[in-house]
CSV table of C-alpha atoms in Angstrom, one decimal:
chain,number,residue,atom,x,y,z
A,256,MET,CA,104.3,-48.6,-144.2
A,257,ILE,CA,107.6,-49.9,-145.6
A,258,LEU,CA,108.9,-52.9,-143.7
A,259,ALA,CA,112.7,-53.1,-143.1
A,260,ALA,CA,114.5,-55.9,-144.8
A,261,PRO,CA,115.2,-58.9,-142.6
A,262,ILE,CA,118.6,-60.1,-141.7
A,263,THR,CA,120.2,-62.5,-144.3
A,264,TYR,CA,121.8,-65.7,-143.1
A,265,PHE,CA,125.3,-64.4,-143.9
A,266,GLN,CA,124.6,-61.3,-141.8
A,267,ALA,CA,123.2,-63.5,-139.0
A,268,ILE,CA,126.5,-65.6,-139.0
A,269,VAL,CA,128.7,-62.5,-138.9
A,270,LEU,CA,126.7,-60.8,-136.2
A,271,GLY,CA,126.3,-64.0,-134.2
A,272,LEU,CA,130.1,-64.6,-134.3
A,273,LEU,CA,130.7,-61.0,-133.3
A,274,GLN,CA,128.1,-61.1,-130.5
A,275,GLY,CA,129.7,-64.1,-128.8
A,276,VAL,CA,133.1,-62.5,-128.7
A,277,SER,CA,132.1,-58.9,-128.0
A,278,GLU,CA,129.7,-59.7,-125.2
A,279,LEU,CA,132.4,-61.3,-123.1
A,280,PHE,CA,135.5,-59.3,-124.3
A,281,PRO,CA,135.3,-55.9,-122.6
A,282,ILE,CA,134.6,-54.1,-125.8
A,283,SER,CA,130.8,-53.6,-125.9
A,284,SER,CA,128.7,-56.0,-127.9
A,285,LEU,CA,125.9,-53.4,-128.2
A,286,GLY,CA,128.4,-50.8,-129.5
A,287,HIS,CA,129.8,-53.2,-132.1
A,288,SER,CA,126.3,-54.3,-133.2
A,289,VAL,CA,125.4,-50.7,-133.8
A,290,ILE,CA,128.7,-49.7,-135.5
A,291,LEU,CA,129.5,-52.7,-137.7
A,292,PRO,CA,126.3,-52.8,-139.8
A,293,THR,CA,126.8,-49.1,-140.5
A,294,LEU,CA,130.5,-49.6,-141.6
A,295,LEU,CA,129.5,-52.5,-143.8
A,296,GLY,CA,126.6,-50.6,-145.3
A,297,TRP,CA,124.0,-53.1,-144.1
A,298,ASP,CA,120.4,-51.9,-143.8
A,299,ILE,CA,120.1,-53.1,-140.2
A,300,HIS,CA,119.1,-50.7,-137.4
A,301,GLN,CA,119.5,-51.2,-133.7
A,302,ASN,CA,115.9,-50.3,-132.9
A,303,ASP,CA,114.2,-52.4,-135.5
A,304,ASP,CA,111.9,-55.0,-134.0
A,305,TYR,CA,113.4,-57.9,-136.0
A,306,PHE,CA,116.9,-57.0,-135.0
A,307,LEU,CA,116.0,-56.8,-131.3
A,308,SER,CA,114.4,-60.2,-131.7
A,309,PHE,CA,117.6,-61.5,-133.3
A,310,LEU,CA,119.7,-60.1,-130.4
A,311,VAL,CA,117.4,-61.9,-127.9
A,312,ALA,CA,118.5,-65.2,-129.3
A,313,THR,CA,122.2,-64.4,-129.4
A,314,HIS,CA,122.2,-63.1,-125.9
A,315,LEU,CA,120.3,-66.1,-124.6
A,316,ALA,CA,122.9,-68.4,-126.3
A,317,THR,CA,125.7,-66.4,-124.6
A,318,ALA,CA,124.1,-66.7,-121.2
A,319,ILE,CA,123.6,-70.5,-121.6
A,320,VAL,CA,127.2,-70.9,-122.6
A,321,LEU,CA,128.4,-68.9,-119.5
A,322,PHE,CA,126.1,-70.9,-117.3
A,323,ILE,CA,127.4,-74.2,-118.6
A,324,PHE,CA,131.0,-73.0,-118.4
A,325,PHE,CA,130.7,-72.1,-114.8
A,326,TRP,CA,128.2,-75.0,-114.0
A,327,ARG,CA,130.1,-76.4,-111.1
A,328,ASP,CA,130.5,-73.0,-109.6
A,329,TRP,CA,126.8,-72.2,-109.9
A,330,VAL,CA,125.9,-75.5,-108.2
A,331,ARG,CA,128.2,-74.6,-105.2
A,332,ILE,CA,126.9,-71.0,-105.1
A,333,LEU,CA,123.3,-72.1,-105.2
A,334,HIS,CA,123.9,-74.6,-102.4
A,335,GLY,CA,125.6,-71.9,-100.5
A,336,LEU,CA,122.6,-69.6,-101.0
A,337,GLY,CA,120.2,-72.4,-99.8
A,338,ARG,CA,122.3,-73.0,-96.7
A,339,SER,CA,122.4,-69.4,-95.8
A,340,LEU,CA,118.6,-69.0,-96.2
A,341,ARG,CA,118.0,-72.2,-94.1
A,342,ASP,CA,120.4,-70.9,-91.3
A,343,ARG,CA,119.2,-67.3,-91.7
A,344,GLY,CA,122.9,-66.2,-91.7
A,345,ILE,CA,126.1,-66.7,-93.5
A,346,ALA,CA,128.8,-68.7,-91.7
A,347,PRO,CA,132.2,-67.0,-91.7
A,348,ASP,CA,133.8,-69.8,-93.6
A,349,ASP,CA,130.9,-70.3,-96.1
A,350,HIS,CA,132.5,-68.5,-99.0
A,351,ASP,CA,130.0,-70.0,-101.6
A,352,ALA,CA,127.1,-68.4,-99.7
A,353,LYS,CA,129.0,-65.1,-99.4
A,354,LEU,CA,129.8,-65.1,-103.2
A,355,GLY,CA,126.2,-66.0,-104.0
A,356,TRP,CA,124.8,-63.1,-102.0
A,357,LEU,CA,127.5,-60.8,-103.5
A,358,LEU,CA,126.2,-61.8,-106.9
A,359,VAL,CA,122.6,-61.1,-105.8
A,360,VAL,CA,123.5,-57.7,-104.3
A,361,ALA,CA,125.6,-56.7,-107.4
A,362,THR,CA,122.8,-57.8,-109.8
A,363,ILE,CA,120.1,-55.6,-108.1
A,364,PRO,CA,121.3,-52.2,-109.3
A,365,ALA,CA,122.1,-53.3,-112.9
A,366,GLY,CA,118.9,-55.2,-113.1
A,367,ILE,CA,116.7,-52.4,-111.8
A,368,LEU,CA,118.4,-49.7,-113.9
A,369,GLY,CA,118.2,-51.9,-116.9
A,370,LEU,CA,114.5,-52.7,-116.4
A,371,LEU,CA,113.6,-49.0,-116.0
A,372,PHE,CA,115.9,-47.2,-118.5
A,373,GLU,CA,117.1,-49.7,-121.1
A,374,HIS,CA,114.4,-48.8,-123.7
A,375,GLN,CA,114.8,-45.0,-123.4
A,376,LEU,CA,118.6,-45.1,-123.5
A,377,ARG,CA,118.6,-47.4,-126.4
A,378,LYS,CA,116.4,-45.0,-128.3
A,379,VAL,CA,118.5,-42.0,-127.5
A,380,PHE,CA,122.0,-43.4,-127.9
A,381,ALA,CA,121.6,-46.1,-130.6
A,382,SER,CA,123.2,-44.0,-133.4
A,383,PRO,CA,126.5,-45.3,-134.8
A,384,GLU,CA,128.1,-41.9,-134.1
A,385,ALA,CA,127.3,-42.0,-130.5
A,386,ALA,CA,128.3,-45.6,-130.2
A,387,ALA,CA,131.7,-44.9,-131.7
A,388,ILE,CA,132.4,-42.0,-129.3
A,389,LEU,CA,131.2,-44.1,-126.3
A,390,LEU,CA,133.4,-46.9,-127.5
A,391,MET,CA,136.4,-44.6,-127.2
A,392,LEU,CA,135.2,-43.6,-123.7
A,393,ASN,CA,135.0,-47.3,-122.9
A,394,GLY,CA,138.7,-47.6,-123.7
A,395,ALA,CA,139.4,-44.7,-121.4
A,396,MET,CA,137.3,-46.4,-118.6
A,397,LEU,CA,139.3,-49.6,-119.0
A,398,TYR,CA,142.6,-47.8,-118.9
A,399,GLY,CA,141.5,-45.7,-116.0
A,400,ALA,CA,140.5,-48.8,-114.0
A,401,GLU,CA,144.0,-50.2,-114.6
A,402,LEU,CA,145.5,-47.0,-113.3
A,403,LEU,CA,143.2,-46.8,-110.2
A,404,ARG,CA,143.4,-50.5,-109.3
A,405,ARG,CA,144.0,-51.4,-105.7
A,406,ARG,CA,146.6,-54.2,-105.1
A,407,ALA,CA,145.3,-56.3,-102.3
A,408,PRO,CA,147.4,-59.2,-100.9
A,409,GLN,CA,146.4,-62.5,-102.6
A,410,THR,CA,146.6,-65.1,-99.8
A,411,ASP,CA,144.1,-67.8,-100.8
A,412,THR,CA,144.6,-70.3,-103.6
A,413,ASP,CA,140.8,-70.7,-104.4
A,414,ASP,CA,139.5,-68.1,-106.8
A,415,ASP,CA,136.0,-67.8,-105.2
A,416,VAL,CA,137.4,-67.6,-101.7
A,417,ARG,CA,139.6,-64.7,-102.7
A,418,ILE,CA,136.7,-62.9,-104.3
A,419,ALA,CA,134.4,-63.6,-101.3
A,420,LYS,CA,137.0,-62.2,-98.9
A,421,GLN,CA,138.0,-59.2,-101.0
A,422,VAL,CA,134.7,-57.9,-102.1
A,423,THR,CA,132.3,-56.4,-99.4
A,424,TYR,CA,128.6,-56.1,-100.1
A,425,THR,CA,129.0,-52.3,-100.6
A,426,ARG,CA,131.8,-52.8,-103.1
A,427,GLY,CA,129.8,-55.6,-104.8
A,428,PHE,CA,126.8,-53.2,-105.1
A,429,ALA,CA,129.1,-50.6,-106.7
A,430,VAL,CA,130.6,-53.1,-109.1
A,431,GLY,CA,127.1,-54.2,-110.1
A,432,ALA,CA,126.0,-50.6,-110.5
A,433,ALA,CA,128.9,-50.0,-112.8
A,434,GLN,CA,127.5,-52.6,-115.1
A,435,ALA,CA,124.6,-50.2,-115.8
A,436,LEU,CA,127.0,-48.2,-118.0
A,437,ALA,CA,126.5,-50.9,-120.6
A,438,LEU,CA,123.0,-49.5,-121.2
A,439,PHE,CA,124.8,-47.0,-123.3
A,440,PRO,CA,125.9,-48.6,-126.6
A,441,GLY,CA,129.7,-48.4,-126.6
A,442,PHE,CA,130.3,-49.1,-122.9
A,443,SER,CA,131.0,-52.8,-122.1
A,444,ARG,CA,129.1,-54.6,-119.3
A,445,SER,CA,132.0,-57.0,-118.7
A,446,GLY,CA,134.5,-54.2,-119.0
A,447,ALA,CA,132.7,-52.1,-116.4
A,448,ALA,CA,132.4,-55.1,-114.0
A,449,MET,CA,136.1,-56.0,-114.5
A,450,GLY,CA,137.2,-52.4,-114.0
A,451,GLY,CA,135.1,-52.2,-110.9
A,452,GLY,CA,136.6,-55.4,-109.7
A,453,LEU,CA,140.1,-54.1,-110.1
A,454,ILE,CA,139.3,-50.9,-108.2
A,455,VAL,CA,137.9,-52.9,-105.3
A,456,GLY,CA,141.2,-54.9,-105.1
A,457,LEU,CA,140.6,-58.0,-107.2
A,458,SER,CA,143.3,-59.4,-109.6
A,459,ASN,CA,142.5,-59.3,-113.3
A,460,LYS,CA,141.7,-63.0,-113.2
A,461,ASP,CA,139.3,-62.7,-110.3
A,462,ALA,CA,137.8,-59.6,-111.7
A,463,ALA,CA,137.1,-61.4,-114.9
A,464,ARG,CA,135.6,-64.4,-113.1
A,465,PHE,CA,133.4,-62.2,-111.0
A,466,ALA,CA,132.3,-60.3,-114.1
A,467,PHE,CA,131.3,-63.5,-115.9
A,468,LEU,CA,129.4,-64.9,-112.9
A,469,LEU,CA,127.7,-61.5,-112.6
A,470,ALA,CA,126.9,-61.4,-116.4
A,471,THR,CA,125.1,-64.8,-116.4
A,472,PRO,CA,121.9,-63.8,-114.6
A,473,ILE,CA,121.7,-60.4,-116.1
A,474,ILE,CA,122.2,-61.4,-119.7
A,475,GLY,CA,120.0,-64.5,-119.2
A,476,ALA,CA,117.2,-62.7,-117.5
A,477,ALA,CA,117.2,-59.9,-120.1
A,478,ALA,CA,117.0,-62.4,-122.9
A,479,LEU,CA,114.3,-64.5,-121.2
A,480,LEU,CA,112.3,-61.3,-120.6
A,481,LYS,CA,112.3,-60.6,-124.3
A,482,LEU,CA,111.9,-64.1,-125.5
A,483,PRO,CA,108.2,-63.7,-126.2
A,484,GLN,CA,109.2,-61.0,-128.7
A,485,LEU,CA,111.2,-63.5,-130.7
A,486,MET,CA,108.3,-66.1,-130.4
A,487,GLY,CA,105.7,-63.5,-131.3
A,488,HIS,CA,105.0,-61.7,-134.5
A,489,GLN,CA,108.1,-59.5,-134.1
A,490,GLY,CA,110.1,-62.6,-134.7
A,491,ASP,CA,108.4,-63.5,-138.0
A,492,GLY,CA,110.9,-63.9,-140.8
A,493,VAL,CA,113.9,-63.8,-138.5
A,494,ARG,CA,113.7,-66.9,-136.4
A,495,GLY,CA,115.8,-69.1,-138.7
A,496,GLN,CA,118.5,-66.4,-138.8
A,497,ALA,CA,118.2,-66.0,-135.0
A,498,LEU,CA,118.8,-69.7,-134.5
A,499,VAL,CA,121.9,-69.6,-136.8
A,500,GLY,CA,123.1,-66.4,-135.1
A,501,ALA,CA,122.6,-68.0,-131.6
A,502,LEU,CA,124.6,-71.1,-132.6
A,503,CYS,CA,127.5,-68.9,-133.9
A,504,SER,CA,127.3,-66.7,-130.8
A,505,ALA,CA,127.4,-69.8,-128.5
A,506,PHE,CA,130.5,-71.1,-130.3
A,507,THR,CA,132.5,-67.8,-130.1
A,508,ALA,CA,131.2,-67.1,-126.5
A,509,TYR,CA,132.7,-70.5,-125.4
A,510,LEU,CA,136.0,-69.8,-127.1
A,511,ALA,CA,136.0,-66.2,-125.7
A,512,VAL,CA,135.4,-67.2,-122.0
A,513,ARG,CA,138.0,-70.0,-122.3
A,514,PHE,CA,140.5,-67.6,-123.8
A,515,LEU,CA,139.8,-64.7,-121.4
A,516,MET,CA,140.1,-66.9,-118.2
A,517,ARG,CA,143.6,-67.8,-119.3
A,518,PHE,CA,144.5,-64.4,-120.7
A,519,PHE,CA,143.7,-62.6,-117.5
A,520,GLU,CA,145.9,-64.9,-115.4
A,521,THR,CA,148.9,-62.9,-116.7
A,522,ASN,CA,147.5,-60.0,-118.7
A,523,ARG,CA,145.6,-56.8,-118.1
A,524,LEU,CA,142.7,-54.7,-119.6
A,525,THR,CA,145.2,-52.4,-121.4
A,526,PRO,CA,145.1,-54.1,-124.8
A,527,PHE,CA,141.3,-53.8,-124.9
A,528,ALA,CA,141.5,-50.2,-123.8
A,529,ILE,CA,143.8,-49.5,-126.8
A,530,TYR,CA,141.6,-51.4,-129.2
A,531,CYS,CA,138.5,-49.5,-128.1
A,532,ALA,CA,140.2,-46.2,-128.4
A,533,ILE,CA,141.5,-47.0,-131.9
A,534,ALA,CA,138.3,-48.8,-133.1
A,535,GLY,CA,136.0,-46.1,-131.7
A,536,GLY,CA,138.1,-43.3,-133.2
A,537,LEU,CA,138.4,-44.8,-136.6
A,538,SER,CA,134.7,-45.7,-136.7
A,539,ALA,CA,133.8,-42.2,-135.8
A,540,ILE,CA,135.9,-40.8,-138.6
A,541,VAL,CA,134.6,-43.3,-141.2
A,542,ILE,CA,131.0,-42.8,-140.2
A,543,ALA,CA,131.4,-39.0,-140.4
A,544,LEU,CA,132.9,-39.3,-143.9
A,545,GLN,CA,130.1,-41.6,-145.1
B,330,MET,CA,125.8,-59.4,-91.2
B,331,LYS,CA,125.5,-57.7,-87.8
B,332,SER,CA,122.6,-56.7,-85.9
B,333,ARG,CA,119.8,-54.6,-85.8
B,334,SER,CA,116.8,-52.9,-84.5
B,335,PRO,CA,113.4,-54.5,-84.6
B,336,ALA,CA,112.2,-51.3,-86.2
B,337,LEU,CA,114.5,-51.9,-89.2
B,338,VAL,CA,113.1,-55.4,-89.6
B,339,VAL,CA,109.5,-54.2,-89.4
B,340,ALA,CA,110.2,-51.4,-91.9
B,341,ALA,CA,111.8,-53.9,-94.3
B,342,VAL,CA,108.9,-56.3,-94.1
B,343,VAL,CA,106.3,-53.6,-94.5
B,344,ILE,CA,108.0,-51.9,-97.4
B,345,GLY,CA,108.8,-55.3,-99.0
B,346,LEU,CA,105.2,-56.4,-98.9
B,347,LEU,CA,104.1,-53.0,-100.3
B,348,LEU,CA,106.6,-53.3,-103.2
B,349,ILE,CA,105.4,-56.8,-104.0
B,350,ALA,CA,101.8,-55.6,-104.0
B,351,LEU,CA,102.9,-52.7,-106.2
B,352,GLY,CA,104.5,-55.1,-108.6
B,353,ILE,CA,101.3,-57.1,-108.9
B,354,VAL,CA,99.3,-53.9,-109.5
B,355,TYR,CA,101.7,-53.0,-112.3
B,356,TRP,CA,101.2,-56.4,-113.9
B,357,VAL,CA,97.4,-56.4,-113.5
B,358,GLU,CA,96.4,-52.8,-114.2
B,359,PRO,CA,97.1,-50.9,-117.4
B,360,ALA,CA,99.0,-47.6,-117.1
B,361,GLY,CA,95.7,-45.6,-117.5
B,362,SER,CA,94.1,-47.3,-114.5
B,363,LEU,CA,97.1,-46.9,-112.1
B,364,PRO,CA,96.6,-44.4,-109.3
B,365,SER,CA,98.0,-41.0,-110.4
B,366,PHE,CA,100.6,-41.0,-107.6
B,367,ILE,CA,102.2,-44.2,-108.9
B,368,PRO,CA,105.1,-43.7,-111.4
B,369,GLY,CA,104.1,-44.8,-114.9
B,370,HIS,CA,100.5,-43.6,-114.7
B,371,THR,CA,99.4,-42.4,-118.2
B,372,ALA,CA,95.8,-41.3,-118.6
B,373,GLY,CA,94.0,-43.4,-121.1
B,374,SER,CA,96.9,-45.8,-121.8
B,375,GLY,CA,96.3,-49.5,-122.1
B,376,HIS,CA,99.9,-50.4,-121.8
B,377,HIS,CA,101.0,-52.7,-118.9
B,378,HIS,CA,104.3,-51.7,-117.2
B,379,VAL,CA,105.6,-55.2,-116.9
B,380,LYS,CA,109.2,-54.2,-116.3
B,381,HIS,CA,108.2,-51.7,-113.6
B,382,GLY,CA,106.3,-54.6,-112.0
B,383,ILE,CA,109.3,-56.9,-112.1
B,384,ALA,CA,111.5,-54.2,-110.6
B,385,ALA,CA,109.1,-53.5,-107.8
B,386,PHE,CA,108.5,-57.2,-107.1
B,387,LEU,CA,112.2,-58.1,-107.0
B,388,LEU,CA,113.0,-55.2,-104.7
B,389,GLY,CA,110.2,-56.3,-102.4
B,390,VAL,CA,111.6,-59.8,-102.3
B,391,ALA,CA,115.1,-58.5,-101.6
B,392,LEU,CA,113.7,-56.5,-98.6
B,393,LEU,CA,112.0,-59.6,-97.2
B,394,VAL,CA,115.2,-61.6,-97.6
B,395,PHE,CA,117.0,-58.8,-95.8
B,396,ALA,CA,114.5,-59.0,-92.9
B,397,TRP,CA,114.8,-62.8,-92.9
B,398,PHE,CA,118.5,-62.6,-92.3
B,399,GLN,CA,118.1,-59.8,-89.7
B,400,THR,CA,116.0,-62.1,-87.5
B,401,GLY,CA,118.4,-65.1,-87.8
B,402,PRO,CA,120.2,-66.6,-84.9
B,403,ASN,CA,123.5,-65.0,-85.8
B,404,ALA,CA,122.0,-61.5,-86.0
B,405,ARG,CA,120.1,-62.0,-82.7
B,406,GLY,CA,123.4,-63.2,-81.1
B,407,ALA,CA,125.2,-60.2,-82.5
B,408,SER,CA,122.6,-57.8,-81.2
B,409,ALA,CA,122.8,-59.4,-77.7
B,410,GLU,CA,126.6,-58.9,-77.5
C-alpha cells in the first residue's frame, strides 16, 4: 500500500490561513480546501485520513476563536437557558433564554443531518470539479437570499433582542436546516445561515451574528467528535502541521469575525456572491483544462 | 410556548426515553448485533455506529426538554385559560 505524502509545514500555513477566513466568510471553507490544493498541484486529497485529521485541528481552532469572541454573549445565553430550565418556561422579556433556545432548535437539524450524512456526502462530492460548480451555486444562493430578503422594522437597539424578537422557533429551525447545505463542498455554512437569516427578516448584521453564534456549537462539536482521530494513529506525522495550521486558522478567524461584524453593519452578501460565481467558474475551467 | 395536551407530554417522554435507550444500544452494540429493524444493522459487522447513537441520544434529550417545558407553570396556566 502506498501511503499519501503528509502535508508540509508551508502547506499547513497556507491551508490554515485559508481555513480561518473561508470558514467564516460565506464562501465555503470545505470547497476551498478541495479546490485550492488541486489548483496549486498539491498532492492533498479531501478524503485522506491525514488531511481529515488536519482539518479537525483547524476547525477546533476556529470554534475556540468564535467562542472567545462572543464569550460575553455565551455567558448571558447560558444563564438564560439555565433560568428557563429552572422556571420551566421562557419569560416574555427573557431574550437571552429565547436566543439560547433558538440556537438549540436551529442546531438540531444541521447536527442530525451532519452526523448521519457527512461521511457519505463527503465521499461523493469531494471532487474539485463538483466543488467548483457548487461554489458557483453558493454564489447564486447568496444573491438569491439578498433578492428574497424580508425587511422587518428594526425597533430595538440591542442585537440579541432584535434577533430573539424577529426569529420564531420554526424560522430558527429552517435557518438551522439550511446550514446542512454546507455538507456539500462548495456551499457555505455561514452563507446558508446568513441567507436564511435575511429571508426570515434579519438585517445583514443580525444575520451574521446569528450565523456565527450558530456556527460555534456545530463546528466545535464536529471537531471534538473527530479529535480522537487526530490523537490516534491517523494523526501520525501530521500533528505538528495540524498545530501550526490551527494557530494560523485561529489568527485569520479572529480577523475575519472582527471584519465581518463591521462589514455587515453597512454591507450585503452581494460581493461574496460575485466572488463565488467568478472563483467557482474560473476554477471549473482551470480544473477542466488540467 | 403555549399549551398542550397531556397525551403530547406522555408521547414526548416515552419517545424521548426510547431514543436515549436506542442511542445507548448504538454505542454498546456493534452493527452486526443490532436488531434487524434498527437502521444501521449490518450482518457480521463489528463497526459501532457512534454517530447514530449521538443523534438518537440528542433527539431523545430534546424531547425530554420539550416535555419539561410543556409541564411548566406557564404552559399549565396557558392551558387553563
